Amino acid sequence: MAQRTASQLYFDLIRLFKQWPIDKSKTGRDLGENLRQQFSQAFVLGENSQVDCNKWNHFHDNMKLLISNDIKNRYQRDRNWTASGLSREQLRFLLSNKSLQANKDFMKRMK
């Protein structure tokens, strides 16, 4: 892929982050939220930041693949199932902060 300067990376990454949703049910644990924090720490001075362009070019290219669902679209699945047998909605609920807190509270009562 093409090598971009820090300034180009800054604007290209902002464009990609706009396409990446944040899961409000996983505040503090969401991948998109953590990636944004890494970005903001590295690009403290915005487009004038001095960053490792090779690292951030690689990050940009990988992030673009994730957002575009390139791998998912290239290797279609016959079925949409999980190892647990639960649906996507059930898994989303179980992994939410609300559900995890309820499990912690339950375990405290069990002691």
mmCIF file with all atom_site columns, C-alpha atoms in Angstrom:
data_model
loop_
_atom_site.group_PDB
_atom_site.id
_atom_site.type_symbol
_atom_site.label_atom_id
_atom_site.label_alt_id
_atom_site.label_comp_id
_atom_site.label_asym_id
_atom_site.label_entity_id
_atom_site.label_seq_id
_atom_site.pdbx_PDB_ins_code
_atom_site.Cartn_x
_atom_site.Cartn_y
_atom_site.Cartn_z
_atom_site.occupancy
_atom_site.B_iso_or_equiv
_atom_site.pdbx_formal_charge
_atom_site.auth_seq_id
_atom_site.auth_comp_id
_atom_site.auth_asym_id
_atom_site.auth_atom_id
_atom_site.pdbx_PDB_model_num
ATOM 1   C CA . MET A 1 1   ? 0.000   0.000   0.000  1.00 0.00 ? 1   MET A CA 1
ATOM 2   C CA . ALA A 1 2   ? 1.060   3.604   -0.456 1.00 0.00 ? 2   ALA A CA 1
ATOM 3   C CA . GLN A 1 3   ? 3.147   5.272   2.208  1.00 0.00 ? 3   GLN A CA 1
ATOM 4   C CA . ARG A 1 4   ? 1.450   8.314   3.687  1.00 0.00 ? 4   ARG A CA 1
ATOM 5   C CA . THR A 1 5   ? 2.940   11.228  5.602  1.00 0.00 ? 5   THR A CA 1
ATOM 6   C CA . ALA A 1 6   ? 1.899   11.941  9.196  1.00 0.00 ? 6   ALA A CA 1
ATOM 7   C CA . SER A 1 7   ? -0.426  14.678  7.987  1.00 0.00 ? 7   SER A CA 1
ATOM 8   C CA . GLN A 1 8   ? -2.115  12.406  5.447  1.00 0.00 ? 8   GLN A CA 1
ATOM 9   C CA . LEU A 1 9   ? -2.363  9.612   8.021  1.00 0.00 ? 9   LEU A CA 1
ATOM 10  C CA . TYR A 1 10  ? -4.009  11.931  10.508 1.00 0.00 ? 10  TYR A CA 1
ATOM 11  C CA . PHE A 1 11  ? -6.825  12.864  8.135  1.00 0.00 ? 11  PHE A CA 1
ATOM 12  C CA . ASP A 1 12  ? -7.167  9.366   6.651  1.00 0.00 ? 12  ASP A CA 1
ATOM 13  C CA . LEU A 1 13  ? -7.458  7.807   10.117 1.00 0.00 ? 13  LEU A CA 1
ATOM 14  C CA . ILE A 1 14  ? -10.046 10.349  11.215 1.00 0.00 ? 14  ILE A CA 1
ATOM 15  C CA . ARG A 1 15  ? -12.060 9.443   8.118  1.00 0.00 ? 15  ARG A CA 1
ATOM 16  C CA . LEU A 1 16  ? -11.830 5.739   9.009  1.00 0.00 ? 16  LEU A CA 1
ATOM 17  C CA . PHE A 1 17  ? -12.778 6.324   12.662 1.00 0.00 ? 17  PHE A CA 1
ATOM 18  C CA . LYS A 1 18  ? -15.971 8.033   11.514 1.00 0.00 ? 18  LYS A CA 1
ATOM 19  C CA . GLN A 1 19  ? -16.952 4.713   9.917  1.00 0.00 ? 19  GLN A CA 1
ATOM 20  C CA . TRP A 1 20  ? -16.139 2.667   13.046 1.00 0.00 ? 20  TRP A CA 1
ATOM 21  C CA . PRO A 1 21  ? -19.041 2.627   15.537 1.00 0.00 ? 21  PRO A CA 1
ATOM 22  C CA . ILE A 1 22  ? -18.545 2.617   19.295 1.00 0.00 ? 22  ILE A CA 1
ATOM 23  C CA . ASP A 1 23  ? -20.544 0.044   21.248 1.00 0.00 ? 23  ASP A CA 1
ATOM 24  C CA . LYS A 1 24  ? -22.071 2.062   24.108 1.00 0.00 ? 24  LYS A CA 1
ATOM 25  C CA . SER A 1 25  ? -22.827 -1.141  26.037 1.00 0.00 ? 25  SER A CA 1
ATOM 26  C CA . LYS A 1 26  ? -19.073 -1.816  26.401 1.00 0.00 ? 26  LYS A CA 1
ATOM 27  C CA . THR A 1 27  ? -17.872 1.561   27.648 1.00 0.00 ? 27  THR A CA 1
ATOM 28  C CA . GLY A 1 28  ? -14.215 1.294   28.646 1.00 0.00 ? 28  GLY A CA 1
ATOM 29  C CA . ARG A 1 29  ? -13.819 -2.070  26.885 1.00 0.00 ? 29  ARG A CA 1
ATOM 30  C CA . ASP A 1 30  ? -14.824 -1.272  23.309 1.00 0.00 ? 30  ASP A CA 1
ATOM 31  C CA . LEU A 1 31  ? -12.177 -1.870  20.631 1.00 0.00 ? 31  LEU A CA 1
ATOM 32  C CA . GLY A 1 32  ? -13.093 1.274   18.689 1.00 0.00 ? 32  GLY A CA 1
ATOM 33  C CA . GLU A 1 33  ? -12.839 3.364   21.848 1.00 0.00 ? 33  GLU A CA 1
ATOM 34  C CA . ASN A 1 34  ? -9.403  1.955   22.679 1.00 0.00 ? 34  ASN A CA 1
ATOM 35  C CA . LEU A 1 35  ? -8.120  2.480   19.130 1.00 0.00 ? 35  LEU A CA 1
ATOM 36  C CA . ARG A 1 36  ? -9.288  6.105   19.259 1.00 0.00 ? 36  ARG A CA 1
ATOM 37  C CA . GLN A 1 37  ? -7.401  6.592   22.537 1.00 0.00 ? 37  GLN A CA 1
ATOM 38  C CA . GLN A 1 38  ? -4.196  5.204   20.998 1.00 0.00 ? 38  GLN A CA 1
ATOM 39  C CA . PHE A 1 39  ? -4.666  7.507   18.022 1.00 0.00 ? 39  PHE A CA 1
ATOM 40  C CA . SER A 1 40  ? -5.234  10.590  20.167 1.00 0.00 ? 40  SER A CA 1
ATOM 41  C CA . GLN A 1 41  ? -2.169  9.790   22.294 1.00 0.00 ? 41  GLN A CA 1
ATOM 42  C CA . ALA A 1 42  ? 0.040   9.362   19.226 1.00 0.00 ? 42  ALA A CA 1
ATOM 43  C CA . PHE A 1 43  ? -1.295  12.375  17.319 1.00 0.00 ? 43  PHE A CA 1
ATOM 44  C CA . VAL A 1 44  ? -1.292  14.847  20.205 1.00 0.00 ? 44  VAL A CA 1
ATOM 45  C CA . LEU A 1 45  ? -0.381  17.740  17.893 1.00 0.00 ? 45  LEU A CA 1
ATOM 46  C CA . GLY A 1 46  ? -2.898  16.706  15.262 1.00 0.00 ? 46  GLY A CA 1
ATOM 47  C CA . GLU A 1 47  ? -1.571  16.670  11.711 1.00 0.00 ? 47  GLU A CA 1
ATOM 48  C CA . ASN A 1 48  ? 1.749   18.159  12.924 1.00 0.00 ? 48  ASN A CA 1
ATOM 49  C CA . SER A 1 49  ? 2.550   15.197  15.193 1.00 0.00 ? 49  SER A CA 1
ATOM 50  C CA . GLN A 1 50  ? 5.796   13.276  14.806 1.00 0.00 ? 50  GLN A CA 1
ATOM 51  C CA . VAL A 1 51  ? 4.808   9.616   14.591 1.00 0.00 ? 51  VAL A CA 1
ATOM 52  C CA . ASP A 1 52  ? 6.233   6.362   13.263 1.00 0.00 ? 52  ASP A CA 1
ATOM 53  C CA . CYS A 1 53  ? 4.687   6.545   9.786  1.00 0.00 ? 53  CYS A CA 1
ATOM 54  C CA . ASN A 1 54  ? 5.413   2.884   8.996  1.00 0.00 ? 54  ASN A CA 1
ATOM 55  C CA . LYS A 1 55  ? 3.542   1.732   12.100 1.00 0.00 ? 55  LYS A CA 1
ATOM 56  C CA . TRP A 1 56  ? 0.562   4.006   11.449 1.00 0.00 ? 56  TRP A CA 1
ATOM 57  C CA . ASN A 1 57  ? 0.451   3.160   7.720  1.00 0.00 ? 57  ASN A CA 1
ATOM 58  C CA . HIS A 1 58  ? 0.234   -0.502  8.706  1.00 0.00 ? 58  HIS A CA 1
ATOM 59  C CA . PHE A 1 59  ? -2.440  0.344   11.297 1.00 0.00 ? 59  PHE A CA 1
ATOM 60  C CA . HIS A 1 60  ? -4.409  2.305   8.673  1.00 0.00 ? 60  HIS A CA 1
ATOM 61  C CA . ASP A 1 61  ? -4.286  -0.516  6.123  1.00 0.00 ? 61  ASP A CA 1
ATOM 62  C CA . ASN A 1 62  ? -5.419  -3.118  8.687  1.00 0.00 ? 62  ASN A CA 1
ATOM 63  C CA . MET A 1 63  ? -8.159  -0.888  10.025 1.00 0.00 ? 63  MET A CA 1
ATOM 64  C CA . LYS A 1 64  ? -9.420  -0.296  6.501  1.00 0.00 ? 64  LYS A CA 1
ATOM 65  C CA . LEU A 1 65  ? -9.671  -4.079  5.974  1.00 0.00 ? 65  LEU A CA 1
ATOM 66  C CA . LEU A 1 66  ? -11.659 -4.479  9.192  1.00 0.00 ? 66  LEU A CA 1
ATOM 67  C CA . ILE A 1 67  ? -14.062 -1.650  8.447  1.00 0.00 ? 67  ILE A CA 1
ATOM 68  C CA . SER A 1 68  ? -14.709 -2.777  4.888  1.00 0.00 ? 68  SER A CA 1
ATOM 69  C CA . ASN A 1 69  ? -15.434 -6.370  6.048  1.00 0.00 ? 69  ASN A CA 1
ATOM 70  C CA . ASP A 1 70  ? -13.124 -7.483  3.244  1.00 0.00 ? 70  ASP A CA 1
ATOM 71  C CA . ILE A 1 71  ? -12.244 -10.826 4.849  1.00 0.00 ? 71  ILE A CA 1
ATOM 72  C CA . LYS A 1 72  ? -15.862 -11.536 5.830  1.00 0.00 ? 72  LYS A CA 1
ATOM 73  C CA . ASN A 1 73  ? -17.014 -10.812 2.283  1.00 0.00 ? 73  ASN A CA 1
ATOM 74  C CA . ARG A 1 74  ? -14.165 -12.731 0.665  1.00 0.00 ? 74  ARG A CA 1
ATOM 75  C CA . TYR A 1 75  ? -14.761 -15.884 2.748  1.00 0.00 ? 75  TYR A CA 1
ATOM 76  C CA . GLN A 1 76  ? -18.530 -16.210 3.023  1.00 0.00 ? 76  GLN A CA 1
ATOM 77  C CA . ARG A 1 77  ? -19.904 -18.538 5.690  1.00 0.00 ? 77  ARG A CA 1
ATOM 78  C CA . ASP A 1 78  ? -22.556 -21.124 4.944  1.00 0.00 ? 78  ASP A CA 1
ATOM 79  C CA . ARG A 1 79  ? -24.222 -20.527 8.310  1.00 0.00 ? 79  ARG A CA 1
ATOM 80  C CA . ASN A 1 80  ? -24.210 -17.704 10.782 1.00 0.00 ? 80  ASN A CA 1
ATOM 81  C CA . TRP A 1 81  ? -23.635 -19.527 14.076 1.00 0.00 ? 81  TRP A CA 1
ATOM 82  C CA . THR A 1 82  ? -21.338 -19.357 17.082 1.00 0.00 ? 82  THR A CA 1
ATOM 83  C CA . ALA A 1 83  ? -19.474 -22.004 19.080 1.00 0.00 ? 83  ALA A CA 1
ATOM 84  C CA . SER A 1 84  ? -21.751 -21.304 22.056 1.00 0.00 ? 84  SER A CA 1
ATOM 85  C CA . GLY A 1 85  ? -24.908 -21.749 19.988 1.00 0.00 ? 85  GLY A CA 1
ATOM 86  C CA . LEU A 1 86  ? -26.144 -18.303 21.063 1.00 0.00 ? 86  LEU A CA 1
ATOM 87  C CA . SER A 1 87  ? -27.356 -15.667 18.662 1.00 0.00 ? 87  SER A CA 1
ATOM 88  C CA . ARG A 1 88  ? -25.466 -12.422 17.981 1.00 0.00 ? 88  ARG A CA 1
ATOM 89  C CA . GLU A 1 89  ? -27.987 -10.474 20.096 1.00 0.00 ? 89  GLU A CA 1
ATOM 90  C CA . GLN A 1 90  ? -27.655 -12.881 23.038 1.00 0.00 ? 90  GLN A CA 1
ATOM 91  C CA . LEU A 1 91  ? -23.859 -12.657 22.919 1.00 0.00 ? 91  LEU A CA 1
ATOM 92  C CA . ARG A 1 92  ? -23.973 -8.861  22.688 1.00 0.00 ? 92  ARG A CA 1
ATOM 93  C CA . PHE A 1 93  ? -26.133 -8.745  25.813 1.00 0.00 ? 93  PHE A CA 1
ATOM 94  C CA . LEU A 1 94  ? -23.941 -11.196 27.750 1.00 0.00 ? 94  LEU A CA 1
ATOM 95  C CA . LEU A 1 95  ? -20.809 -9.179  26.935 1.00 0.00 ? 95  LEU A CA 1
ATOM 96  C CA . SER A 1 96  ? -22.353 -5.809  27.802 1.00 0.00 ? 96  SER A CA 1
ATOM 97  C CA . ASN A 1 97  ? -21.174 -3.911  30.886 1.00 0.00 ? 97  ASN A CA 1
ATOM 98  C CA . LYS A 1 98  ? -24.670 -4.202  32.374 1.00 0.00 ? 98  LYS A CA 1
ATOM 99  C CA . SER A 1 99  ? -24.657 -7.995  32.156 1.00 0.00 ? 99  SER A CA 1
ATOM 100 C CA . LEU A 1 100 ? -21.084 -8.310  33.444 1.00 0.00 ? 100 LEU A CA 1
ATOM 101 C CA . GLN A 1 101 ? -21.925 -6.097  36.444 1.00 0.00 ? 101 GLN A CA 1
ATOM 102 C CA . ALA A 1 102 ? -24.999 -8.220  37.188 1.00 0.00 ? 102 ALA A CA 1
ATOM 103 C CA . ASN A 1 103 ? -22.789 -11.333 37.147 1.00 0.00 ? 103 ASN A CA 1
ATOM 104 C CA . LYS A 1 104 ? -20.309 -9.703  39.549 1.00 0.00 ? 104 LYS A CA 1
ATOM 105 C CA . ASP A 1 105 ? -23.137 -8.689  41.892 1.00 0.00 ? 105 ASP A CA 1
ATOM 106 C CA . PHE A 1 106 ? -24.545 -12.221 41.771 1.00 0.00 ? 106 PHE A CA 1
ATOM 107 C CA . MET A 1 107 ? -21.162 -13.746 42.603 1.00 0.00 ? 107 MET A CA 1
ATOM 108 C CA . LYS A 1 108 ? -20.744 -11.373 45.575 1.00 0.00 ? 108 LYS A CA 1
ATOM 109 C CA . ARG A 1 109 ? -24.123 -12.472 46.950 1.00 0.00 ? 109 ARG A CA 1
ATOM 110 C CA . MET A 1 110 ? -23.110 -16.119 46.556 1.00 0.00 ? 110 MET A CA 1
ATOM 111 C CA . LYS A 1 111 ? -20.062 -15.715 48.820 1.00 0.00 ? 111 LYS A CA 1
#
